[in-house]
GROMACS .gro file of C-alpha atoms in nm:
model
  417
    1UNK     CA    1   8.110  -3.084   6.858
    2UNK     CA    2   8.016  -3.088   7.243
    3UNK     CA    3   8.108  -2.734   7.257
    4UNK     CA    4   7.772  -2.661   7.016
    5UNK     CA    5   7.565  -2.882   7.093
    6UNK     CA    6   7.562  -2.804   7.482
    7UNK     CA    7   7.465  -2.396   7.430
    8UNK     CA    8   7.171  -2.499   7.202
    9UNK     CA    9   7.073  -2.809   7.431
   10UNK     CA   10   7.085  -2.568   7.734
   11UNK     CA   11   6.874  -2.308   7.612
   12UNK     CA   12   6.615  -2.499   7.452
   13UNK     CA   13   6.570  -2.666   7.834
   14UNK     CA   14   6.559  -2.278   7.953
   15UNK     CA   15   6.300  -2.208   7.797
   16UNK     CA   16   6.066  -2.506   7.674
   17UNK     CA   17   5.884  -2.488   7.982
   18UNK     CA   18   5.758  -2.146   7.933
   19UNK     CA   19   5.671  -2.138   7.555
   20UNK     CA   20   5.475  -2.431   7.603
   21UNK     CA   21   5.316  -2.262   7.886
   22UNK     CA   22   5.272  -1.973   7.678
   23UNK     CA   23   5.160  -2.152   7.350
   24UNK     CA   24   4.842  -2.293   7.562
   25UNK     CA   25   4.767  -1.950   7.694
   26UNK     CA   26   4.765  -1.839   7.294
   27UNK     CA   27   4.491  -2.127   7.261
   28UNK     CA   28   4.276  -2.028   7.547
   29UNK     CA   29   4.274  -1.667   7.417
   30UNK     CA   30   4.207  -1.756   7.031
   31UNK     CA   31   3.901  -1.933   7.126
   32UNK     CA   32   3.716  -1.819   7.469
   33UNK     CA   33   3.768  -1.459   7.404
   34UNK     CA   34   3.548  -1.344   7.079
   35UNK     CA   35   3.688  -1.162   6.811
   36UNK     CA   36   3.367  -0.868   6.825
   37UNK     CA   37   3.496  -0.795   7.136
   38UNK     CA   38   3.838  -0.659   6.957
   39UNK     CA   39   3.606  -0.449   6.675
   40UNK     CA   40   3.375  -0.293   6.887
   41UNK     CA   41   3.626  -0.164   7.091
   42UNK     CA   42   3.904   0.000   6.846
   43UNK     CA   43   3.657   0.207   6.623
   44UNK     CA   44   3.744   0.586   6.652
   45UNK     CA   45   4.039   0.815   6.621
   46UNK     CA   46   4.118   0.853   7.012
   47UNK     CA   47   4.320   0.726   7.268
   48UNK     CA   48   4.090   0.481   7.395
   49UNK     CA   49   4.109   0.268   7.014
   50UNK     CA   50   4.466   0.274   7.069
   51UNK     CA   51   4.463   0.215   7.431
   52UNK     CA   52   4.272  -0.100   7.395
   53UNK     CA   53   4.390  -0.207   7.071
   54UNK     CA   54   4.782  -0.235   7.226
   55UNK     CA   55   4.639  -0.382   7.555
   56UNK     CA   56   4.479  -0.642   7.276
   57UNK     CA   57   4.820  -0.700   7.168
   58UNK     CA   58   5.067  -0.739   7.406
   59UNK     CA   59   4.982  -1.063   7.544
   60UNK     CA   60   4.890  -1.232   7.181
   61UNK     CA   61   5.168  -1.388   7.067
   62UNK     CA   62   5.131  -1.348   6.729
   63UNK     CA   63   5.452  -1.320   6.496
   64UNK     CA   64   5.534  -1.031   6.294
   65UNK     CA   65   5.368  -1.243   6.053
   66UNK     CA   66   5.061  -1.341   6.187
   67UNK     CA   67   4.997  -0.981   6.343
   68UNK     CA   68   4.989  -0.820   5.978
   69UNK     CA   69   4.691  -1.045   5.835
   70UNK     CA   70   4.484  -0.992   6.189
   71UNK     CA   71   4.567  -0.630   6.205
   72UNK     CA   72   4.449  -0.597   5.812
   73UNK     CA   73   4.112  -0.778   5.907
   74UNK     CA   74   4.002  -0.560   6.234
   75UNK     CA   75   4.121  -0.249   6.015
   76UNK     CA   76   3.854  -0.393   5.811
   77UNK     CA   77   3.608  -0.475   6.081
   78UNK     CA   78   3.610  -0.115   6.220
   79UNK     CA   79   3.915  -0.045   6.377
   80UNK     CA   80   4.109   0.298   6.300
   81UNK     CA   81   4.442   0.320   6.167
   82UNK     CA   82   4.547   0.435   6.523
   83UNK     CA   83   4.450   0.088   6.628
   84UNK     CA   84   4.557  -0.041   6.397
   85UNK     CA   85   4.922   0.092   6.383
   86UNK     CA   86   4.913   0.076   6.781
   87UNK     CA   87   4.851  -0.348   6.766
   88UNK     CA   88   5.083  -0.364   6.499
   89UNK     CA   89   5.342  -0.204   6.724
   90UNK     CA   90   5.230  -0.379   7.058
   91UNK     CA   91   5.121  -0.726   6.924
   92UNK     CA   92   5.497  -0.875   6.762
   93UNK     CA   93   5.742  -0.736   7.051
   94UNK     CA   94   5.569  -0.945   7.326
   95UNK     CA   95   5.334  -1.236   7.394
   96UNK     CA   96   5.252  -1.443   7.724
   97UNK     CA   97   5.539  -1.697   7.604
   98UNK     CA   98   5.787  -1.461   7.485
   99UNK     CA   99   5.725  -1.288   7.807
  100UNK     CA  100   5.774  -1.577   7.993
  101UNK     CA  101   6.075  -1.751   7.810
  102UNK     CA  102   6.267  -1.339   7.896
  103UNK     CA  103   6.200  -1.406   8.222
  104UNK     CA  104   6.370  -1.749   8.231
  105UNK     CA  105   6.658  -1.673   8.046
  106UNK     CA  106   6.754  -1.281   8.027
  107UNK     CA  107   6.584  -1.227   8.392
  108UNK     CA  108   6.281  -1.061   8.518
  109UNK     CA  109   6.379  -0.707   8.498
  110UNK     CA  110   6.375  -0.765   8.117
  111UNK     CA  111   6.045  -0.918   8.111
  112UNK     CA  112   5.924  -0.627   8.265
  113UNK     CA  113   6.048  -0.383   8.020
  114UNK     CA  114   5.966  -0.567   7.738
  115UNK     CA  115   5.540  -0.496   7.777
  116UNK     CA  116   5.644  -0.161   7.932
  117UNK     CA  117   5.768  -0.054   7.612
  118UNK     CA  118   5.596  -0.242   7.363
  119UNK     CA  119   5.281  -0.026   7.534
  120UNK     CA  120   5.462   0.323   7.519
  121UNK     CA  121   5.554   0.274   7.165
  122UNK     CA  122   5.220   0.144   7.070
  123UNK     CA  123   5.037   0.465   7.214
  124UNK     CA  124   5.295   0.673   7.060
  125UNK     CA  125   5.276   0.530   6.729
  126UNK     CA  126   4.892   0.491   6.734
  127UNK     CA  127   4.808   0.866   6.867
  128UNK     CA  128   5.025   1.005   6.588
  129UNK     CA  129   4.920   0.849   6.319
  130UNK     CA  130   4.532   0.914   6.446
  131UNK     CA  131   4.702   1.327   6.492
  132UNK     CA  132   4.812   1.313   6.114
  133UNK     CA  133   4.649   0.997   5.921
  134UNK     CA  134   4.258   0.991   6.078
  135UNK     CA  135   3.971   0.811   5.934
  136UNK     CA  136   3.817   1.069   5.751
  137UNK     CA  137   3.455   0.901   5.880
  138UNK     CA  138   3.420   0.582   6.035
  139UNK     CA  139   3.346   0.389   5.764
  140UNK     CA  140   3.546   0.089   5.857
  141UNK     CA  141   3.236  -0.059   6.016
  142UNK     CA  142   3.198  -0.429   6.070
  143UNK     CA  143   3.080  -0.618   5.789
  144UNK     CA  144   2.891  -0.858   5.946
  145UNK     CA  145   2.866  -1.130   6.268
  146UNK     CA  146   3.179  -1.354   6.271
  147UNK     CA  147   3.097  -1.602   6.067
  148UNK     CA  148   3.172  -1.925   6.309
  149UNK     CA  149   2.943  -2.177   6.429
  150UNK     CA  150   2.859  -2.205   6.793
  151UNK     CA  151   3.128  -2.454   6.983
  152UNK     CA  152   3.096  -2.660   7.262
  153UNK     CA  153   3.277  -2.580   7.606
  154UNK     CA  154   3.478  -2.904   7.466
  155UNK     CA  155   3.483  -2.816   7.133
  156UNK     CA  156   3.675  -2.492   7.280
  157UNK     CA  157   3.880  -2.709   7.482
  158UNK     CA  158   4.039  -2.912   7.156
  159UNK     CA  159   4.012  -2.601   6.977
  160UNK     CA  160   4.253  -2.450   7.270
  161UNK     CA  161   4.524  -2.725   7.235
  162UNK     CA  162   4.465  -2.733   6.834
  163UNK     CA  163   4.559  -2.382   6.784
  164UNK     CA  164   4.810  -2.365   7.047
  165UNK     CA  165   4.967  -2.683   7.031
  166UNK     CA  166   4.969  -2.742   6.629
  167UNK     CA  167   4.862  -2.385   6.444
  168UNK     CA  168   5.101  -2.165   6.647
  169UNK     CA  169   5.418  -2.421   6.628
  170UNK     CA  170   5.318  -2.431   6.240
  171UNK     CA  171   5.352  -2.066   6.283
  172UNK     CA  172   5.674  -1.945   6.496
  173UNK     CA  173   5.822  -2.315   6.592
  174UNK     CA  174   6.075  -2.255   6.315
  175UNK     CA  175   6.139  -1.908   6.396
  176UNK     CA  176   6.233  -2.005   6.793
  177UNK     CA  177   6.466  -2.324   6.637
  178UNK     CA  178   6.652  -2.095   6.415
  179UNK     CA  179   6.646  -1.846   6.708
  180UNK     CA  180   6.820  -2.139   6.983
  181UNK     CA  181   7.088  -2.282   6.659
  182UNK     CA  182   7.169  -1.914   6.585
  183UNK     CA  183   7.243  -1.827   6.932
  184UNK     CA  184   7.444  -2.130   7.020
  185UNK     CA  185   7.655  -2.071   6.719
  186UNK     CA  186   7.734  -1.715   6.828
  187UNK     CA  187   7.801  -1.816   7.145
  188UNK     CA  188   8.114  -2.014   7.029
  189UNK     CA  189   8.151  -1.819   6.678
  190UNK     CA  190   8.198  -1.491   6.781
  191UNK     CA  191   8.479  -1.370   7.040
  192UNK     CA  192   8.477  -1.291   7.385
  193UNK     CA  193   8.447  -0.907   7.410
  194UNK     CA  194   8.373  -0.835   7.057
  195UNK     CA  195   8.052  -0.591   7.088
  196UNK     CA  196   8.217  -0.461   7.428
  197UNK     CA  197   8.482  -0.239   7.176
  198UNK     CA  198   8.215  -0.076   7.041
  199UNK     CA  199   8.042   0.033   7.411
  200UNK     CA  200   8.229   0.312   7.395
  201UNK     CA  201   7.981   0.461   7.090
  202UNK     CA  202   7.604   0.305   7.240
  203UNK     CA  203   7.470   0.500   6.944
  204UNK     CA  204   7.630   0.349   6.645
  205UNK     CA  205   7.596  -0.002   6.846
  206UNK     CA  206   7.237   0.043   6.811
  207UNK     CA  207   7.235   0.159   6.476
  208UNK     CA  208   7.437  -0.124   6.370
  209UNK     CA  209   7.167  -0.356   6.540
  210UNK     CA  210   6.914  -0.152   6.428
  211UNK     CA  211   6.990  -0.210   6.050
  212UNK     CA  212   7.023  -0.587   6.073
  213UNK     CA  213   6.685  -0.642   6.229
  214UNK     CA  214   6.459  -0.399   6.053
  215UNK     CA  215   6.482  -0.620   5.748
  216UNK     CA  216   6.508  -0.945   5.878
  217UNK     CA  217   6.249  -1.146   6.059
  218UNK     CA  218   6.288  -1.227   6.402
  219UNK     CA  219   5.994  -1.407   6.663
  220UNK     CA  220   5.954  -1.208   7.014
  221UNK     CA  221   6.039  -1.571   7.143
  222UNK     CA  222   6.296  -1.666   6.916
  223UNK     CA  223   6.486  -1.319   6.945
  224UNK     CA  224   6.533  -1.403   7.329
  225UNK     CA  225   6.856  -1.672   7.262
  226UNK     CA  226   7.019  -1.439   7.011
  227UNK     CA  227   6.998  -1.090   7.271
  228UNK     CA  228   7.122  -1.353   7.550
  229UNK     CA  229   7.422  -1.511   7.337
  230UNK     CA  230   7.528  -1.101   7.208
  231UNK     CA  231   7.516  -0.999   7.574
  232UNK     CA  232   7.781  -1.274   7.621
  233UNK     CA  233   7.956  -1.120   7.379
  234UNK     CA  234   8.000  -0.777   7.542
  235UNK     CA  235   7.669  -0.669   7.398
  236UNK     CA  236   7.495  -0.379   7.608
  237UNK     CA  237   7.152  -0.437   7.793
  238UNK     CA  238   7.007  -0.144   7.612
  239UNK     CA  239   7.148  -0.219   7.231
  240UNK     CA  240   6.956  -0.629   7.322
  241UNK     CA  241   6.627  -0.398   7.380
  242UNK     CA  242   6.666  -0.258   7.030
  243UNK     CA  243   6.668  -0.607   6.893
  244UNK     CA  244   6.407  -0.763   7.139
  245UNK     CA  245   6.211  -0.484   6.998
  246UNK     CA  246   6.288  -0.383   6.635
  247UNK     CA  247   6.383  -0.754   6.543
  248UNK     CA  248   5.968  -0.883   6.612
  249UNK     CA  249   5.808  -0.572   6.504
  250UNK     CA  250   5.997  -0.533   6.161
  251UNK     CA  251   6.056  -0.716   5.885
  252UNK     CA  252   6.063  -0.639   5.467
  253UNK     CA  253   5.698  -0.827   5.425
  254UNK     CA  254   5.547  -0.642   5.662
  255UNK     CA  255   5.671  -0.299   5.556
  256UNK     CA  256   5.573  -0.388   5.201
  257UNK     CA  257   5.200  -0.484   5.348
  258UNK     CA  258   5.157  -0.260   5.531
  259UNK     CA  259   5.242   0.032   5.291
  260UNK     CA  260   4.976  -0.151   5.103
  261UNK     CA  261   4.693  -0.133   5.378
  262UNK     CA  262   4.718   0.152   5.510
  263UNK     CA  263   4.967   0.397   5.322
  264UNK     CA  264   5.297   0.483   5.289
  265UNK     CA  265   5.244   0.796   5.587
  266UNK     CA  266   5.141   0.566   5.874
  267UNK     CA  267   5.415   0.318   5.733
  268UNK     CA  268   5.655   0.634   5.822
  269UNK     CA  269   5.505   0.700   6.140
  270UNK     CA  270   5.541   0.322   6.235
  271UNK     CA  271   5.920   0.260   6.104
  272UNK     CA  272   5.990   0.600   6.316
  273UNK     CA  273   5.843   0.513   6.658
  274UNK     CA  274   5.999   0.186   6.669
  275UNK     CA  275   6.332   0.287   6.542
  276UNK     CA  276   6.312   0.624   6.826
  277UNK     CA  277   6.143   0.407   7.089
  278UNK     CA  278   6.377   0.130   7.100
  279UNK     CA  279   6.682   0.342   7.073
  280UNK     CA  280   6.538   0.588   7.368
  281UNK     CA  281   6.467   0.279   7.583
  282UNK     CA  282   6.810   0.156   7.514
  283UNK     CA  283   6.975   0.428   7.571
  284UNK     CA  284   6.756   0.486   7.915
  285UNK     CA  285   6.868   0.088   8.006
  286UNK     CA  286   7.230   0.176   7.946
  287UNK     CA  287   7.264   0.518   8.100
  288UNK     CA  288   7.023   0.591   8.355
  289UNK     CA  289   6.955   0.189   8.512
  290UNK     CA  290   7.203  -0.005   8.701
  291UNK     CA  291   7.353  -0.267   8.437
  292UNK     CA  292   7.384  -0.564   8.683
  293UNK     CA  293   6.980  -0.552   8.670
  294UNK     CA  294   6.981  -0.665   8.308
  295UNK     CA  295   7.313  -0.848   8.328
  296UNK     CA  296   7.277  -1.083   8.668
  297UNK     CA  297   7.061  -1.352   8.496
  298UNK     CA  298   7.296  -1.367   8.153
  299UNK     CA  299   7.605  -1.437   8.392
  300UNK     CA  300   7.438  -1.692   8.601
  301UNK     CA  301   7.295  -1.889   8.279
  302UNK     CA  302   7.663  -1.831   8.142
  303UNK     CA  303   7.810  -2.029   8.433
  304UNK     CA  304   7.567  -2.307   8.374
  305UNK     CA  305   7.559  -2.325   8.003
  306UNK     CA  306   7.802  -2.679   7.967
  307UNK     CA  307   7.669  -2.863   8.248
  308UNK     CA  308   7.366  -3.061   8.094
  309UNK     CA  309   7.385  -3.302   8.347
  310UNK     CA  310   7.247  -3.102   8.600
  311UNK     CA  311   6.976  -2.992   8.417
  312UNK     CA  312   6.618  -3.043   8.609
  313UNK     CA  313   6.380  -3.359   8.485
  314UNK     CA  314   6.135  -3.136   8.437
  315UNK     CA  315   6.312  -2.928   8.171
  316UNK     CA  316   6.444  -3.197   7.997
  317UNK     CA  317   6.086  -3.345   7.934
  318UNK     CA  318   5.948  -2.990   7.853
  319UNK     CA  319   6.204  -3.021   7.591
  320UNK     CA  320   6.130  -3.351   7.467
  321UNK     CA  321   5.773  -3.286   7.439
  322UNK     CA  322   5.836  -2.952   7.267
  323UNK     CA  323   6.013  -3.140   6.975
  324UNK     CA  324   5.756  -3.423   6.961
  325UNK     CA  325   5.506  -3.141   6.910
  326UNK     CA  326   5.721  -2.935   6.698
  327UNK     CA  327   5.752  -3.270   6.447
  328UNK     CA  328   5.385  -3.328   6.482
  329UNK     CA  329   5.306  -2.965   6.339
  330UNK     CA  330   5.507  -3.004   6.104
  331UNK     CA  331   5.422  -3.324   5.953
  332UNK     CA  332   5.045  -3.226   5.966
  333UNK     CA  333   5.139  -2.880   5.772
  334UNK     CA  334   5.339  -3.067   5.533
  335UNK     CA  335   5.082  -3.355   5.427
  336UNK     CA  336   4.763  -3.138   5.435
  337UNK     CA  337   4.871  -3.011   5.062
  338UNK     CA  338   4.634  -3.206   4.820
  339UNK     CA  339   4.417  -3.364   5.044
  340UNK     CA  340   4.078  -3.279   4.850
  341UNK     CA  341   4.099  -3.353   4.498
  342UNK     CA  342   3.759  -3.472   4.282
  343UNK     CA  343   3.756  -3.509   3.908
  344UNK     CA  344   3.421  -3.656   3.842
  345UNK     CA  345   3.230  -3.409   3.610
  346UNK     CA  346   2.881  -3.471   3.820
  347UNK     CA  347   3.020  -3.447   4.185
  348UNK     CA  348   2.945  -3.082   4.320
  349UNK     CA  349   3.288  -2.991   4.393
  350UNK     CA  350   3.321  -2.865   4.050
  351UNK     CA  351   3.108  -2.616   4.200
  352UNK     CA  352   3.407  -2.428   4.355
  353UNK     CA  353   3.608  -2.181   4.231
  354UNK     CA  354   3.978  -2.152   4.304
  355UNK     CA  355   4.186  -1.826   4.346
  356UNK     CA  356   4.530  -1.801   4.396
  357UNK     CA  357   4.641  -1.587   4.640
  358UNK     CA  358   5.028  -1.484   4.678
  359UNK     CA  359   5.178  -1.357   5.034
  360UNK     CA  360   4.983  -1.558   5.275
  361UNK     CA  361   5.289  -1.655   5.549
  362UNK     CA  362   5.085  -1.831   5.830
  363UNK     CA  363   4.752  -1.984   6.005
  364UNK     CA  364   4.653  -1.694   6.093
  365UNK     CA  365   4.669  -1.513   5.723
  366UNK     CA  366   4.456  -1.816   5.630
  367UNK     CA  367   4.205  -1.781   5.882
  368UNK     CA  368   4.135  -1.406   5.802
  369UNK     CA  369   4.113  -1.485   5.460
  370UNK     CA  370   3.858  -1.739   5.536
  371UNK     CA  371   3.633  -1.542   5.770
  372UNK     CA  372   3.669  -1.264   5.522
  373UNK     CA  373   3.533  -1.464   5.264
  374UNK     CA  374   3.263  -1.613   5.403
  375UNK     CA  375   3.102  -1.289   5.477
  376UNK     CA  376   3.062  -1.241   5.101
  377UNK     CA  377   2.707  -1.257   4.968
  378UNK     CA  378   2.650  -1.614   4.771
  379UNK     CA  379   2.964  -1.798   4.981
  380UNK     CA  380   2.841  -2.146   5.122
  381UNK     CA  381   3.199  -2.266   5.184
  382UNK     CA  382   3.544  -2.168   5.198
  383UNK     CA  383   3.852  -2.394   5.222
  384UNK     CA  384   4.223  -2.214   5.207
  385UNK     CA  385   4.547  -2.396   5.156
  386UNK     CA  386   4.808  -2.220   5.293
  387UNK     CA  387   5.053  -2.471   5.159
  388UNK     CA  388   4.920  -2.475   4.799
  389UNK     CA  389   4.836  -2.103   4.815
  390UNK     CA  390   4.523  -2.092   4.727
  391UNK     CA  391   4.099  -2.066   4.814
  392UNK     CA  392   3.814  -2.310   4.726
  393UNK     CA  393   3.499  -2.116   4.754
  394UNK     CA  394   3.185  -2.279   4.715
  395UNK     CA  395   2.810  -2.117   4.651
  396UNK     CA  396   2.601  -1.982   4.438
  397UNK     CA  397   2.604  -1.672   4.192
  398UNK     CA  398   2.967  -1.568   4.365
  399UNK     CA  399   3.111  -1.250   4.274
  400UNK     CA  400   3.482  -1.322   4.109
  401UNK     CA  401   3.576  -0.959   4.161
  402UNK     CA  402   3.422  -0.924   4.499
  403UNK     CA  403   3.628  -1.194   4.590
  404UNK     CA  404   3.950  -1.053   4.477
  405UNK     CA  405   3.914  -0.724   4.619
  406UNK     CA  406   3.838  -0.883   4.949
  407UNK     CA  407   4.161  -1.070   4.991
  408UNK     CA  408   4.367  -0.759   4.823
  409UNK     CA  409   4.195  -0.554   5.083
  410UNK     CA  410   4.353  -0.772   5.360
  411UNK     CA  411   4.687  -0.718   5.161
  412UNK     CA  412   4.713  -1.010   4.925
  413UNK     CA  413   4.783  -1.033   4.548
  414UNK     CA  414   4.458  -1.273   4.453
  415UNK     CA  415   4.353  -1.437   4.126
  416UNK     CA  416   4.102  -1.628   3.940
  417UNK     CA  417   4.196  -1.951   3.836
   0.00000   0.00000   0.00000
């Protein structure tokens, strides 16, 4: 059993330190930077929307998940579909704690490369599809002022550990655990050597790698222990890009969303640039760069990986409070289900109406469903249960079928109820 439990315990001390370093720069961004300030600045079909929109992304860390529901809503708020392909392309392959937790455990040349290309691949992807999908007029404009109440330099403050500390563990905490058990099962599962026979063909080892992440979901952060426990394995530095970077950006429910959104020819264009960007990167890592680059901090994490005991204090409580948080989010996602219920005939909650709504994944696909629905004429309240799947909307002389369309214009199936 020792011979498990030390990989996972070794890399989850790797790299707590960084995503929880990363996880409070995700809060400080989410609320002291304004969300106009994304809007008014990826309107238009040139390279400046799609410039801006993938410097927007890269240092979100946002899952594959999150991004599609944020990406739907600026689409919506007056973004192009160049912007918006370009931050769907940018946004899932990196984040500040992704970025970090590369650095700490597949070395610093990697978490270089990692924004490098998320940012080439963004403008590639976002300049074609403005070349053969523009906005026939900009008539994406902004549908209002964001609908939140003015906060407190304190308020911000709690609202900075809330969303980093509870929302965005709720979020991708699961994805980086599975990430750290998968890893330290392949690290004793599979044989020494066994993706080394197939260096000989770097092609078909990408392709291979290629069509097991596409459809699966994969964090940026929790990708990081699986490309470090292949490379162990004989796994080439450029064939780890093409899952560090298809794995995040990919995955069956966003494909199916956005085909919905925005149509089934910038779904093409965005499949295509990540499947020829990652595969042109990797092939660039493997051919043309010197492999010890991308291969020096692998073998010196490799020599460490069974000696726990010599593991710095500082990790080990970085880990500790990681899972204490972890639970906490958990718990508090878990428990929230039911917590407003009324049944008196005369108390004004019977004033609501509740839709369901099917395909919401996340925090933040129920907090663009709630700022999208507050903007609607008549809406006094809106409360969304991610857990239950479902909206309470409260107000007067509300539109049923204004409200559906909204939320199936963000990519949701929605009901009446």
């Amino acid at each position: 059993m020792e011979e498990y439990i030390y990989p996972l315990i070794n890399l989850l001390n790797e790299m707590t330190p960084y995503l929880l370093f990363g996880f409070l720069i995700a809060g400080i961004l989410h609320e002291f930077v304004p969300r106009k300030i994304y809007a008014d600045k990826l309107s238009g079909n040139n390279f400046r929307s799609v410039f801006w929109a993938a410097m927007f992304g890269i240092p979100l860390p946002l899952c594959s998940c999150g991004v599609i529901p944020t990406a739907a809503s600026i689409r919506r708020e007056g973004a192009s579909k160049g912007a918006t392909v370009s931050f769907l392309i940018a946004t899932p392959q990196t984040g500040v704690d992704s970025i970090l937790a590369t650095a700490s455990l597949l070395g610093v040349p990697f978490a270089i490369i990692r924004p490098l290309v998320a940012l080439i691949t963004a403008l590639a992807g976002g300049l074609a599809v403005n070349k053969w999908c523009p906005d026939e007029q900009n008539n994406n404009a902004a549908r209002g002022e964001e609908a939140n109440e003015k906060k407190s330099f304190w308020q911000k403050c709690l609202g900075t550990l809330r969303y980093g500390f509870i929302d965005m563990l709720q979020d991708i905490g699961q994805w980086i655990v599975i990430g750290l058990v998968v890893a330290a099962i392949i690290t004793i599962a599979v044989p020494e050597g066994f993706f080394a026979r197939f260096n000989g063909y770097p092609i078909l080892n990408m392709l291979i790698i290629l069509a097991l992440s596409i459809p699966m979901y994969l964090c940026a952060t929790g990708s990081i222990p699986i490309a470090a426990a292949l490379m162990l394995k004989g796994l080439s530095p450029g064939a780890a890009l093409v899952l560090l970077m298809a794995g995040p950006a990919t995955n069956m429910a966003a494909i199916l969303v956005i085909n919905k959104v925005l149509g089934r020819k910038p779904l093409v264009i965005y499949l295509a640039t990540i499947i020829i960007g990652a595969m042109a990167f990797g092939l660039t890592i493997d051919y043309l760069l010197p492999t010890q680059w991308f291969t020096g901090a692998i073998a010196t994490h490799n020599a460490g990986c069974c000696h726990v005991e010599s593991t710095p204090w500082w990790q080990t409580v970085s880990s500790v409070v990681f899972l204490i948080l972890l639970a906490v989010a958990f718990i508090l996602k878990f428990t929230r289900k039911g917590e407003h219920s009324c049944h008196d005939e005369h108390c004004s909650c019977n004033k609501e109406l509740k839709f369901s709504i099917e395909g919401m994944m996340c925090n933040h696909c129920k907090a663009n469903v709630e700022k999208n629905l507050k903007l609607l004429e008549g809406v006094s309240e809106v409360r969304v249960e991610l857990a239950e799947g479902a909206a309470y909307i409260k107000g007067e002389h509300i539109d049923s079928g204004k409200v559906i369309e909204t939320v199936q214009s963000l990519g949701y199936k929605c009901r009446h109820i």
